[in-house]
XYZ file of C-alpha atoms in Angstrom:
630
model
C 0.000 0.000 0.000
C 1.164 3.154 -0.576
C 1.592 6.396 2.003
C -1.624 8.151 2.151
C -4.064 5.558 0.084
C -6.632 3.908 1.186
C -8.511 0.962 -0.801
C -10.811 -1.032 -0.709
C -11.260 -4.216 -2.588
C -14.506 -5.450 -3.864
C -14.942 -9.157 -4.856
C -17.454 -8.310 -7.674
C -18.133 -7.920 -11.229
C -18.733 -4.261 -10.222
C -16.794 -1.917 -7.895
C -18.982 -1.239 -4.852
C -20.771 2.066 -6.605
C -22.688 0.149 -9.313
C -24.974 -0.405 -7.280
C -24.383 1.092 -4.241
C -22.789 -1.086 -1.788
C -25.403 -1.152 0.284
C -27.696 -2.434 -2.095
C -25.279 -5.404 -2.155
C -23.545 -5.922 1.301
C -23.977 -9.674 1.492
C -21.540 -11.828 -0.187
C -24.286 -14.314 -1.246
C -25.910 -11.408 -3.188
C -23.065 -10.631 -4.856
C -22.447 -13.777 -6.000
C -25.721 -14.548 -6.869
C -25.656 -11.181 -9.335
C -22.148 -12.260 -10.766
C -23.722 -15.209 -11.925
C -26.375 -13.778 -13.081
C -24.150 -11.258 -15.050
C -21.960 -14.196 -15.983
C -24.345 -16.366 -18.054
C -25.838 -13.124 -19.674
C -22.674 -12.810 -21.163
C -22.263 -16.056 -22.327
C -25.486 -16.565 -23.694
C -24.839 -12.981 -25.897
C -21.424 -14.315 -26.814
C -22.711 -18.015 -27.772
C -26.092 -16.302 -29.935
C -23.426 -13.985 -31.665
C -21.582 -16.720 -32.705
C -23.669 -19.013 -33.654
C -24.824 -16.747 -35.979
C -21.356 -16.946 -37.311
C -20.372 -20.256 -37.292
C -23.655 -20.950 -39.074
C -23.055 -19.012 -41.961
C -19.443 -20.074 -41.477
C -21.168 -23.917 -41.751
C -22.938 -22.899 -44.790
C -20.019 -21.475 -46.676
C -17.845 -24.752 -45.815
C -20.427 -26.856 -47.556
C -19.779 -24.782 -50.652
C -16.350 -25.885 -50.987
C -14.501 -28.676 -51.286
C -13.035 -29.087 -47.535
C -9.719 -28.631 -47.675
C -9.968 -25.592 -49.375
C -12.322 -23.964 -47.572
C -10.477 -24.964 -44.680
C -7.468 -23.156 -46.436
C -9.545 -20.126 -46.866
C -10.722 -20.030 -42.681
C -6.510 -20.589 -41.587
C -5.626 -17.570 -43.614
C -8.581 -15.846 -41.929
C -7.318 -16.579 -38.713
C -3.786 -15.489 -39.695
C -4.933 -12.277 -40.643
C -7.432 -12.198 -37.377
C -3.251 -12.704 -35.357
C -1.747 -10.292 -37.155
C -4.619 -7.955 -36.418
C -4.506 -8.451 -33.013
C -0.751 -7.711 -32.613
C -1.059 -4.702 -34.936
C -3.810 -3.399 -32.392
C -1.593 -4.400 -29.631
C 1.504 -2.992 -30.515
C -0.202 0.536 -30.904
C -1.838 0.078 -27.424
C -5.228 0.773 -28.983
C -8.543 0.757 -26.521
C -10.992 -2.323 -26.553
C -13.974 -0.165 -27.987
C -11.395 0.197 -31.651
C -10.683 -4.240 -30.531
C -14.968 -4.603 -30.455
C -15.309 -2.311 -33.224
C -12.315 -4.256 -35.547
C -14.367 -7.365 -34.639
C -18.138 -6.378 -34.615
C -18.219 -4.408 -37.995
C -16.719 -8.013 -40.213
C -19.410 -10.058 -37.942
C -21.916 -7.701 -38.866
C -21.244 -7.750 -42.096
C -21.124 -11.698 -42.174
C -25.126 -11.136 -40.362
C -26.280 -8.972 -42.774
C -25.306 -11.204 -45.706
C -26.904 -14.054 -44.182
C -30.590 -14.346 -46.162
C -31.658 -16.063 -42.969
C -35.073 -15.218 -41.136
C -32.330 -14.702 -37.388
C -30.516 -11.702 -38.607
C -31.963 -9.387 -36.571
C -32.343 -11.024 -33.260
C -28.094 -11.732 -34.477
C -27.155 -8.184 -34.840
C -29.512 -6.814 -31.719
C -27.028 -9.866 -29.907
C -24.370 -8.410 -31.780
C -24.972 -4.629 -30.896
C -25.973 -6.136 -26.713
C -22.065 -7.986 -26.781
C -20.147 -5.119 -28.293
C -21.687 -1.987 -25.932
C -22.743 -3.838 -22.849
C -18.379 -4.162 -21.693
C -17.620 -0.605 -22.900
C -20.902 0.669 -20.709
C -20.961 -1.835 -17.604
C -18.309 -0.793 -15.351
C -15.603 -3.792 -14.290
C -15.001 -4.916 -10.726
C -12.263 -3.492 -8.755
C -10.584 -1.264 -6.201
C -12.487 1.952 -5.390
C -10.194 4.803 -4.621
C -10.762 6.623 -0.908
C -10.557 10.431 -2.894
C -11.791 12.361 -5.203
C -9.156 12.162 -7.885
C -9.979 9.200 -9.202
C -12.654 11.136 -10.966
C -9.644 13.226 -12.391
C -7.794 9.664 -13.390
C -7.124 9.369 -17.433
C -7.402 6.424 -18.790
C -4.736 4.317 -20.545
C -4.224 0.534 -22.640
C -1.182 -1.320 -23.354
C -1.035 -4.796 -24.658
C -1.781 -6.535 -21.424
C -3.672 -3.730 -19.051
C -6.319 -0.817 -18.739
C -4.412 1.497 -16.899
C -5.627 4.941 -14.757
C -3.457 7.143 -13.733
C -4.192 10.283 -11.137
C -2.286 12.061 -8.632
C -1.561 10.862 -5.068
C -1.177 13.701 -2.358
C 0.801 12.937 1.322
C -1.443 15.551 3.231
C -4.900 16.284 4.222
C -4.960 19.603 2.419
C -3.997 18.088 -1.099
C -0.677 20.390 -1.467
C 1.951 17.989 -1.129
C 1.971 15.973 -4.554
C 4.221 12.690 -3.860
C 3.380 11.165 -7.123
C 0.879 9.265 -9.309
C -1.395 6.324 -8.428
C -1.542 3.861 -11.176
C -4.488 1.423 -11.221
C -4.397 -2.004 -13.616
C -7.778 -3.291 -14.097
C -9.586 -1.643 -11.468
C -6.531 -2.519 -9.428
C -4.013 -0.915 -7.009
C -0.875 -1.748 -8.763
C 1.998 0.683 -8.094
C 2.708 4.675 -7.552
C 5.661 6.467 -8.949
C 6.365 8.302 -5.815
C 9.025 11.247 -5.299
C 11.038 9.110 -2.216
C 13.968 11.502 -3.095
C 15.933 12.919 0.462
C 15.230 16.778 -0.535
C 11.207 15.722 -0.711
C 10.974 13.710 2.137
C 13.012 16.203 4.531
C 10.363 19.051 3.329
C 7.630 16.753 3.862
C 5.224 17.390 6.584
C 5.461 13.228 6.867
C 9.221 12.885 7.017
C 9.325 10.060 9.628
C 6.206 8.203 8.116
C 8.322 8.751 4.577
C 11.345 7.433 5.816
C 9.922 4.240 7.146
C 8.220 3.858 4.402
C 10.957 4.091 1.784
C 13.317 2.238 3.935
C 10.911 -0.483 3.972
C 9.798 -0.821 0.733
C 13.081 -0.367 -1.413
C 15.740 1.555 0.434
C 16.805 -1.761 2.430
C 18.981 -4.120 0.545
C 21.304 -0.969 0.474
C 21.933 -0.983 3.994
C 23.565 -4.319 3.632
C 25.273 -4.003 -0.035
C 26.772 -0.903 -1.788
C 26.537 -2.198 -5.129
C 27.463 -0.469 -8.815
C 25.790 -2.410 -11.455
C 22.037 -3.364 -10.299
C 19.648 -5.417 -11.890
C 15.803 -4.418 -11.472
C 13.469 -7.028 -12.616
C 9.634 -6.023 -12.790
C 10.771 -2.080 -12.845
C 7.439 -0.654 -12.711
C 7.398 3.103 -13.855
C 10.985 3.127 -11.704
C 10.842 2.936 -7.905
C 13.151 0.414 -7.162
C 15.628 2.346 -10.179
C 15.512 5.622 -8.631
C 16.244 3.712 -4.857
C 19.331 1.846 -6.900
C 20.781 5.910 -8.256
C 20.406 7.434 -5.030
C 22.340 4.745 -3.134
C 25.085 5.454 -5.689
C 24.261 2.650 -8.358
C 26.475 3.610 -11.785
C 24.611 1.402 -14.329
C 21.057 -0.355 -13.446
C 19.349 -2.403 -16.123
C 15.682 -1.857 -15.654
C 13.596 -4.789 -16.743
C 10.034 -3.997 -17.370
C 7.476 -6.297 -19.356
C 4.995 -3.664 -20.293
C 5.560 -0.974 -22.831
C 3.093 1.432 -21.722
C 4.445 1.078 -17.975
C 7.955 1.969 -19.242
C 6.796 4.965 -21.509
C 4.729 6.042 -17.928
C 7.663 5.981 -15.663
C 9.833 8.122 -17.974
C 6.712 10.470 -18.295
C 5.461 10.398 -14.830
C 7.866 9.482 -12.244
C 8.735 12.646 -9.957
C 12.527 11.481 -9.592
C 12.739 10.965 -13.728
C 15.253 8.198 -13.207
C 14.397 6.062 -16.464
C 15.785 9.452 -18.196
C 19.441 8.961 -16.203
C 22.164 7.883 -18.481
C 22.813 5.281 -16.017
C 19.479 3.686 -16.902
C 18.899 1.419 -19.562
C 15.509 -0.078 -20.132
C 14.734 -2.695 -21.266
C 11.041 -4.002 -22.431
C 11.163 -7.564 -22.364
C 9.861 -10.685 -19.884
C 11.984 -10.622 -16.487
C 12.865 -14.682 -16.915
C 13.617 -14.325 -20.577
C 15.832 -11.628 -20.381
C 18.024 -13.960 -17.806
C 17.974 -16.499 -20.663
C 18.916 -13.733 -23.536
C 22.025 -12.716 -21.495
C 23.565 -15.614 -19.521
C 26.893 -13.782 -19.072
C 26.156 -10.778 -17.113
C 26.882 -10.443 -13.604
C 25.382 -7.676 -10.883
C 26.472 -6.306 -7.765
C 22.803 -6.454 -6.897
C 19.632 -8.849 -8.630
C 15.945 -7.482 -7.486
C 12.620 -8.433 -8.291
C 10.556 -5.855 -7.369
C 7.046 -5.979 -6.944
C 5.739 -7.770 -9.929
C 2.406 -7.783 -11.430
C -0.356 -6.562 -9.179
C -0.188 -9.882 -6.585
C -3.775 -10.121 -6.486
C -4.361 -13.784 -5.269
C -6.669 -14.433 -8.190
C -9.423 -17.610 -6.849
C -9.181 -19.183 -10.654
C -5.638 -18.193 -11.166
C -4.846 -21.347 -13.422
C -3.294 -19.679 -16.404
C 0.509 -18.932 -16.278
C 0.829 -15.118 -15.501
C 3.469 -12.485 -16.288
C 5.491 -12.962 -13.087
C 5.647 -16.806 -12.431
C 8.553 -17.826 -14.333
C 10.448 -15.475 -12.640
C 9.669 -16.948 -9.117
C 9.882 -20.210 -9.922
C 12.970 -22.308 -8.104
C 14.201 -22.437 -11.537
C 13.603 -18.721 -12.156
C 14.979 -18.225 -8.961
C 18.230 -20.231 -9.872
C 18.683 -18.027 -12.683
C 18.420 -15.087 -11.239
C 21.309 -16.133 -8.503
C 23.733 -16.843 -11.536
C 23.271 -13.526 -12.774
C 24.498 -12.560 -9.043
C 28.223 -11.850 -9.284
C 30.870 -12.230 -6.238
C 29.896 -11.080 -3.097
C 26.709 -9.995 -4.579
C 23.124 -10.411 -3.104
C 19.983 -11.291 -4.821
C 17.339 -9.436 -3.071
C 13.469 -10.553 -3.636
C 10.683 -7.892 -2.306
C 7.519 -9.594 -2.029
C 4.084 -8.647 -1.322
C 2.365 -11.879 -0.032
C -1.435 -11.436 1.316
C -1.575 -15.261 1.801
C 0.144 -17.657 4.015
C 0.908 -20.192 1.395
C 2.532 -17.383 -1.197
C 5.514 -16.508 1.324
C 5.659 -20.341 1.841
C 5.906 -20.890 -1.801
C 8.518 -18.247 -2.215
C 11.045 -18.989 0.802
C 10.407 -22.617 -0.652
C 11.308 -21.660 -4.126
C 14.404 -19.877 -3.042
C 15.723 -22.207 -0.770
C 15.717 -24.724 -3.548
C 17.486 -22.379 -5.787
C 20.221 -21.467 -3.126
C 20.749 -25.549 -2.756
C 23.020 -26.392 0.206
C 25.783 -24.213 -0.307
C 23.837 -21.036 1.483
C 20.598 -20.534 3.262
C 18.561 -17.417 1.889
C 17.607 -15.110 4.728
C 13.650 -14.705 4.959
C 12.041 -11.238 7.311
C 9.511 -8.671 7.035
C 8.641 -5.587 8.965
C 5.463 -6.413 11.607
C 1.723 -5.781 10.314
C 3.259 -5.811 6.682
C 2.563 -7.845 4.227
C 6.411 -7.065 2.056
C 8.520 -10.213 2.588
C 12.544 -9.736 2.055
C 14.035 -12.806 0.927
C 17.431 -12.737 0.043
C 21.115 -15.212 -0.996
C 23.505 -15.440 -0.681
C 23.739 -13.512 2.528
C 27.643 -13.147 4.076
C 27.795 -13.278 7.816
C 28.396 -9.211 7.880
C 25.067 -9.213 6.072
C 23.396 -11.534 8.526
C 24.525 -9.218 11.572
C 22.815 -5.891 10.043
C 19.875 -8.071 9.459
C 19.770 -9.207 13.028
C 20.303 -5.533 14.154
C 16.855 -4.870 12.305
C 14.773 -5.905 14.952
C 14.954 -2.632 16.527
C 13.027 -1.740 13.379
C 10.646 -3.653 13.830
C 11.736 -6.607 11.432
C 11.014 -10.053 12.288
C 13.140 -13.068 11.260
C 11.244 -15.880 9.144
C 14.228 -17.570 8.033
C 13.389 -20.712 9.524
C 9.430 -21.065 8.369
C 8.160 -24.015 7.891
C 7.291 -24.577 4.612
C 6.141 -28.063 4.875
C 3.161 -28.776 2.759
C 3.297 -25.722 0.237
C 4.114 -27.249 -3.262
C 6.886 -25.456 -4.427
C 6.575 -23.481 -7.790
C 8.667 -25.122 -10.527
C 8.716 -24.307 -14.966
C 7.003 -27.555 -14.950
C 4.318 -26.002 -12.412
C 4.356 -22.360 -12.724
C 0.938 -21.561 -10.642
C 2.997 -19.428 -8.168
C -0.871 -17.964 -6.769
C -2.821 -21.367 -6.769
C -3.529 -23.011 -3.751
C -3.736 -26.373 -4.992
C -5.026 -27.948 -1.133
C -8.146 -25.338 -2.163
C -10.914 -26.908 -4.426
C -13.058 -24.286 -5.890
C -16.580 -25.710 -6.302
C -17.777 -22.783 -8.246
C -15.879 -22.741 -10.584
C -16.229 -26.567 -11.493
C -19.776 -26.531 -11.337
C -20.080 -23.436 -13.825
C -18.021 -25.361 -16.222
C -20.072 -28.673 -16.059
C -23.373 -26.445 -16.037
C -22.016 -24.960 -19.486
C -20.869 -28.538 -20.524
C -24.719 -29.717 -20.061
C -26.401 -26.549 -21.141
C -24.032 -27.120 -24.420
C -25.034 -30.688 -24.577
C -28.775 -30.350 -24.283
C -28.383 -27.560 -26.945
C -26.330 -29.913 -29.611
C -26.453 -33.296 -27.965
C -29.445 -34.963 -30.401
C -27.288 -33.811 -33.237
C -23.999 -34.913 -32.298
C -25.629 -37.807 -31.409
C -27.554 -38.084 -35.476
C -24.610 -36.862 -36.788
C -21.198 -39.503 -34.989
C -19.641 -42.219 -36.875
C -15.680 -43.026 -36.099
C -14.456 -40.673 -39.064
C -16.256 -37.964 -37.105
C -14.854 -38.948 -33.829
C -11.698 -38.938 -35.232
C -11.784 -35.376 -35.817
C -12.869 -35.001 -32.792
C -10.563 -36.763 -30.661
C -7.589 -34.717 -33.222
C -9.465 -31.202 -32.021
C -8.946 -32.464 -28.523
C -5.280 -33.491 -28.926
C -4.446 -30.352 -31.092
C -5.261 -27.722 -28.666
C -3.866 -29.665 -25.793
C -0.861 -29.761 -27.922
C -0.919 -26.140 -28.947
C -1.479 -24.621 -25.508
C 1.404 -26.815 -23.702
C 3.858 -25.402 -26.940
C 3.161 -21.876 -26.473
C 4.039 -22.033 -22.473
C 7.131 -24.186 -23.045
C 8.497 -21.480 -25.516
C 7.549 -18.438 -22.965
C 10.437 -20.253 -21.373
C 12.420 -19.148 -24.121
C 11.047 -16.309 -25.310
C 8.841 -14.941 -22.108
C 5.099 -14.470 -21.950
C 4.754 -11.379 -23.682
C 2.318 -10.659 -26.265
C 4.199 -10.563 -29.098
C 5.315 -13.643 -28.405
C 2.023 -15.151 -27.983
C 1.256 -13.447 -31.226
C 3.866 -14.888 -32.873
C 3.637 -18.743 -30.936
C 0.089 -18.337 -32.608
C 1.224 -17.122 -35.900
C 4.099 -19.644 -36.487
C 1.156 -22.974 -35.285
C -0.854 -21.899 -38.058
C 1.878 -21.708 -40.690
C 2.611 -25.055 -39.723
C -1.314 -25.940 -40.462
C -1.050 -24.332 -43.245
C 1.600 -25.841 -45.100
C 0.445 -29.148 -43.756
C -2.712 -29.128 -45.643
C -1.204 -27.510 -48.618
C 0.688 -30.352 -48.227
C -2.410 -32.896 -48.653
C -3.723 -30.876 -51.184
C -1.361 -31.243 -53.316
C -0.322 -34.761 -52.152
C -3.214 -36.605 -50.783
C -2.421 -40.141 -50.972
C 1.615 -38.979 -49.996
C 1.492 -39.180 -46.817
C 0.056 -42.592 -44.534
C -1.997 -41.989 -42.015
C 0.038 -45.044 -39.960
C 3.120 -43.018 -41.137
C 1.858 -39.838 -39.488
C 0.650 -40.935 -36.614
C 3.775 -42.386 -35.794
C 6.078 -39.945 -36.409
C 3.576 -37.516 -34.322
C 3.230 -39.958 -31.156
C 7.799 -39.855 -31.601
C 7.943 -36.490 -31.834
C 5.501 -35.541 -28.888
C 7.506 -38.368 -26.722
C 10.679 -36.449 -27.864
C 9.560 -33.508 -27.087
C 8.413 -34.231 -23.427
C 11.517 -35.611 -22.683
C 13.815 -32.708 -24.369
C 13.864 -29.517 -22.363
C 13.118 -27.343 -24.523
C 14.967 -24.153 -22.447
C 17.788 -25.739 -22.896
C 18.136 -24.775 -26.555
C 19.611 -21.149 -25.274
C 22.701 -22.919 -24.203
C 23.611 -22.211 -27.942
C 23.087 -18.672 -28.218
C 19.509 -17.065 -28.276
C 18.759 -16.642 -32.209
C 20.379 -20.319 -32.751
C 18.690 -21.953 -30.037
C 15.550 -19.932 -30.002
C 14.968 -20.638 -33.944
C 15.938 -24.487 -33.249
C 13.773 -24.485 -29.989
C 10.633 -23.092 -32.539
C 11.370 -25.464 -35.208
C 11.750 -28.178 -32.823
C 8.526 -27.697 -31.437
C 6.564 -26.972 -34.704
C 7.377 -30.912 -35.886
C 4.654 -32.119 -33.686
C 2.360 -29.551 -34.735
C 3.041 -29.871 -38.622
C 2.240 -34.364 -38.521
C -1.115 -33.025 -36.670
C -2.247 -31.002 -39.446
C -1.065 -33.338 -41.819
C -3.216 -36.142 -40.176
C -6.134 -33.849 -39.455
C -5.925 -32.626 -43.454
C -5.920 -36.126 -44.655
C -8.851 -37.083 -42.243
C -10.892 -33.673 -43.316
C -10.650 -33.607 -47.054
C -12.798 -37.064 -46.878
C -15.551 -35.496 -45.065
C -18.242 -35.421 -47.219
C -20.513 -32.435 -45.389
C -17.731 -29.661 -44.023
C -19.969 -28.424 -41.554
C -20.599 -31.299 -39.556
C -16.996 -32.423 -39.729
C -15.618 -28.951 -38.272
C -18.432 -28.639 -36.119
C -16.960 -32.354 -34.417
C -13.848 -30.765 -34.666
C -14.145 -27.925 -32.824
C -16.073 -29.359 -30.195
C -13.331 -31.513 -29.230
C -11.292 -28.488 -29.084
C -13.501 -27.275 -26.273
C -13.063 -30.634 -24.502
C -9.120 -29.878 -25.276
C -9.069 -26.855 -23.350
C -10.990 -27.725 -20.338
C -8.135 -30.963 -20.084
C -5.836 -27.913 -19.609
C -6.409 -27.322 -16.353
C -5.115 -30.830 -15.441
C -1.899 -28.813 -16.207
C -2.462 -27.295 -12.665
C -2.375 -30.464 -11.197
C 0.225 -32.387 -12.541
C 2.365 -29.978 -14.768
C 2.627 -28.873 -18.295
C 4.567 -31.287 -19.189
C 1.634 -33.769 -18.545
C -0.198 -32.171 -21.308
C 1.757 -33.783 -23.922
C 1.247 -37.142 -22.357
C -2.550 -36.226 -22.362
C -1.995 -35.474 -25.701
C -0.416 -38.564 -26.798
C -3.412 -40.793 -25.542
C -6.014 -38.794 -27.143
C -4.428 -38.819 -30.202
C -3.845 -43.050 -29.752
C -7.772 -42.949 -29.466
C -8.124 -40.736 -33.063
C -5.866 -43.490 -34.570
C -8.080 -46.598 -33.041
C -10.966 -44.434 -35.011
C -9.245 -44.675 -38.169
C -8.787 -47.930 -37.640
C -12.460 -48.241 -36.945
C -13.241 -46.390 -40.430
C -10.886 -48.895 -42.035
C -12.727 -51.628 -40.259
C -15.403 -50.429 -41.979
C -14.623 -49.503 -45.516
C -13.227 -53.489 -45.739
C -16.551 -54.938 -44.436
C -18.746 -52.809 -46.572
């Protein structure tokens, strides 16, 4: 939290003034509303595109299927390209809706069918209703939120507006940046000439010793690594402690453009600064051989302790014991990695003291504390016995030592099991039953038709839509490894999968008979084995644009035998539709199998993988069956 600012966090789908928050004190109201709100959305989303995907249907029974399936993956590489375009120029979500909603409409209005209008007024509801219905978050204790302009980059919605330290609103300290509704950081002026005019010096002090002034009482180093920089904090602690070069490591454009804009100190415009725009873990990777006086993560991401966090976020690569173990290799002699944490669970400090005690192995145990009625951890290794005396002498601060917690039964974070905010002892009801009630509400919807409509050549796609994404989605997390989790490289993860497709079934077009499907199968079940046991990080060992384009190549193999099996399969299927529609709906089934990931690693994706696609094969073996006896 930062000096002066008070929040207050509302576990919504609105902030606590739509509606009032007396309307809606009781958490089983809430909830019942979000619900509510929840399968409104849904139900706009799935009538919008099933208007789509039924003229999309009708226009795949026009053409012969691989073709028209030719036509939809060059679609969809132009719909990737789009979105990076949009993201790289930070653009809003009503120009995103608008990119989107105009080509659907357009698809609606060509559509001779009796449901266009009930389509578009679906249409019209699912483009205005998010740009009009405000989103949950933190409401802001002043009145200058009101005053807060609005901002995107590729990841966030950010508002920015000014943060006073007094009661009478003349002492500016800096700028209070909200992400999503929010608290994320503030920019704050921490600089010795502010805080000895401040009319808070003493609350100031403690604050800025606490928060990033610390590691300097034990270290006086010259080169400094920040990862996570934020709009500069941590960098303008690392120059006024007498840094002379810090590498500032920030993974979000539009926060780096905001702390050389914004920041009261201005210390991403010092020529000791260079910053850098690029994932904290892959940047590690990139640049094996440099060494620091001083490593520090600072605050990273927002550290909301998200109840459905199952996807990998921004920071967890970083913390993982693996991330961790980089980071201490980029720690030269006698240097200290230093990790501030913010941890509003018990089981997140667990995790991390876990993670870095793994790292540090047995040659040095990390040094855990935090200030009392804080939540900011310091963890840091390796710590020299000097060290570990002015840490002790912090008690009279008001630190307390945690170096011996007892981490027992906390899984530690790994890149096999990234999940650094999911309590895995913690079984979320909710969120299972709104997936099986979707499942059935899907089912009673399509079941009798899926049901008139399955034979084993059908199944086959479907069983190939299940393995595909599964082996998609495990791909593109592997190669954040690599290449970090930002969005251009999701963009281009995305981009490069369906080139792959792509040539695959220009591949069968051209070739049909080529290529058999025994062949295929078993050079896709080697290379998916071969890839689960290769790691694929490793591939950086031999430079970054060597390894990286061997570590992409390496795990687009896989991907290219799928579409070459799933081309030879489709271009057989005598009504498009109904084979795309089987398709896709094992897709769905893919994607829900993700979340097994959370379980029992990514890793165990490809293994999923491998079985589902053993089941396709046993269905082609089944249409064989049956192509003999008839």
């Amino acid at each position: 939290m930062a000096p002066g600012m008070r929040t207050q966090i509302s576990f919504s789908w609105w902030d606590t003034t739509h509606p009032p928050a007396t309307a809606l004190s009781d958490v089983t109201s809430y909830m019942a509303i979000s619900l509510v709100v929840f399968f409104f959305f849904i139900t706009l989303i799935a009538v919008t595109f099933a208007a789509i995907g039924e003229k999309l249907g009708k226009l795949f029974n026009e053409f012969k299927p691989l073709e028209a399936y030719s036509i939809d993956l060059i679609g969809s590489t132009l719909g990737i390209l789009t979105f990076a375009v949009l993201s790289f120029f930070c653009t809003p979500p009503a120009l995103w809706l608008a990119v989107g909603g105009i080509p659907a409409a357009w698809i609606i209005l060509k559509d001779q069918n009796s449901k266009k209008i009930p389509a578009i007024f679906a249409l019209v509801l699912a483009v205005m209703v998010p740009l009009l219905v405000p989103s949950r978050g933190v409401v802001g204790a002043d009145e200058f939120n009101a005053q807060a302009r609005t901002l995107w980059s590729p990841y966030h919605r950010f508002e920015v507006s000014p943060i006073f330290i007094d009661k009478n609103k003349k002492e500016l300290i800096g700028q209070n940046i909200t992400v999503n509704k929010a608290f994320f950081q503030e920019p704050l002026n921490l600089s010795k000439d502010y805080i000895d005019k401040s009319s808070r010096k003493e609350f100031l002090e403690d604050f800025a010793f606490n928060q990033y002034n610390l590691p300097y009482e034990l270290i006086k180093p010259k080169r400094v690594l920040v990862l996570g920089s934020g709009t500069g904090n941590d960098v303008a602690a690392a120059l006024r402690h007498g840094a002379e070069h810090v590498d500032a490591v920030e993974i979000d454009p539009l926060m780096a453009k905001l702390g050389h804009e914004v920041h009261p100190e201005k210390a991403y415009n010092d020529p000791r600064v260079t910053v850098i725009v690029n994932d904290g873990r892959a940047f590690l990777r990139q640049n094996p051989d440099l060494k620091y006086d001083l490593v520090l993560t600072g605050l990273l991401d927002s550290h909301t302790v998200a109840g459905n966090s199952l996807s990998v976020r921004l920071d967890d690569y970083v913390y993982t014991a693996d991330g961790l173990r980089d980071a201490l290799n980029h720690v030269a002699p006698g240097g200290l990695l230093s990790i501030s944490y913010s941890a509003m669970e018990d089981y997140l400090s667990k995790r991390i003291a876990s993670n870095l005690r793994i790292a540090a192995g047995d040659t040095t145990k990390p040094i855990i504390f935090k200030k009392r009625e804080t939540s900011v951890w310091h963890l840091m290794a390796p710590v020299t016995p000097e060290q570990k005396q002015k840490i002790d002498a912090l008690a009279s601060k008001g630190f307390e030592d945690f170096t011996n917690m007892d981490t027992n039964g906390v899984r530690p974070s790994t890149d096999d099991w990234p999940f650094l905010y999911l309590n895995p002892t913690v079984f979320d009801p909710l969120y299972l039953g709104v997936n099986v009630l979707v499942l059935a509400l899907a089912w009673l919807a399509c079941g009798k038709r899926i049901r008139a409509n399955a034979n084993a050549s059908r199944w086959q796609l479907f069983f190939l839509g299940s393995g595909f994404l599964l082996l998609e989605l495990s791909i593109i997390d592997r190669l954040a490894l690599v290449f970090g989790t930002t969005w251009l490289v999701n963009s281009i993860c995305i981009l490069s999968v369906l080139i792959a497709i792509i040539l695959s079934n220009m591949a069968i077009i051209k070739k049909p008979e080529l290529f058999k499907p025994k062949i295929l199968y078993a050079g896709l079940i080697a290379t998916l084995a071969l890839t689960y046991f290769t790691p694929i990080e490793r591939f950086t060992s031999i430079g970054m644009i060597v390894g990286g384009s061997l570590a992409a190549i390496f795990s687009a193999i896989p991907i290219f035998f799928a579409g070459l099996i799933f081309s030879g399969s489709f271009h057989r299927e005598k009504t498009p539709s109904v084979g795309l529609a089987f398709n896709m709906l094992g897709a769905v089934i893919g994607g829900l199998l993700e979340y097994v990931a959370t379980y029992t690693g990514i890793r165990s994706l490809l293994l999923i993988a491998i079985v589902i696609y053993g089941i396709s094969f046993l269905c082609l073996l089944k249409i064989k069956e049956s192509q003999v006896e008839s």
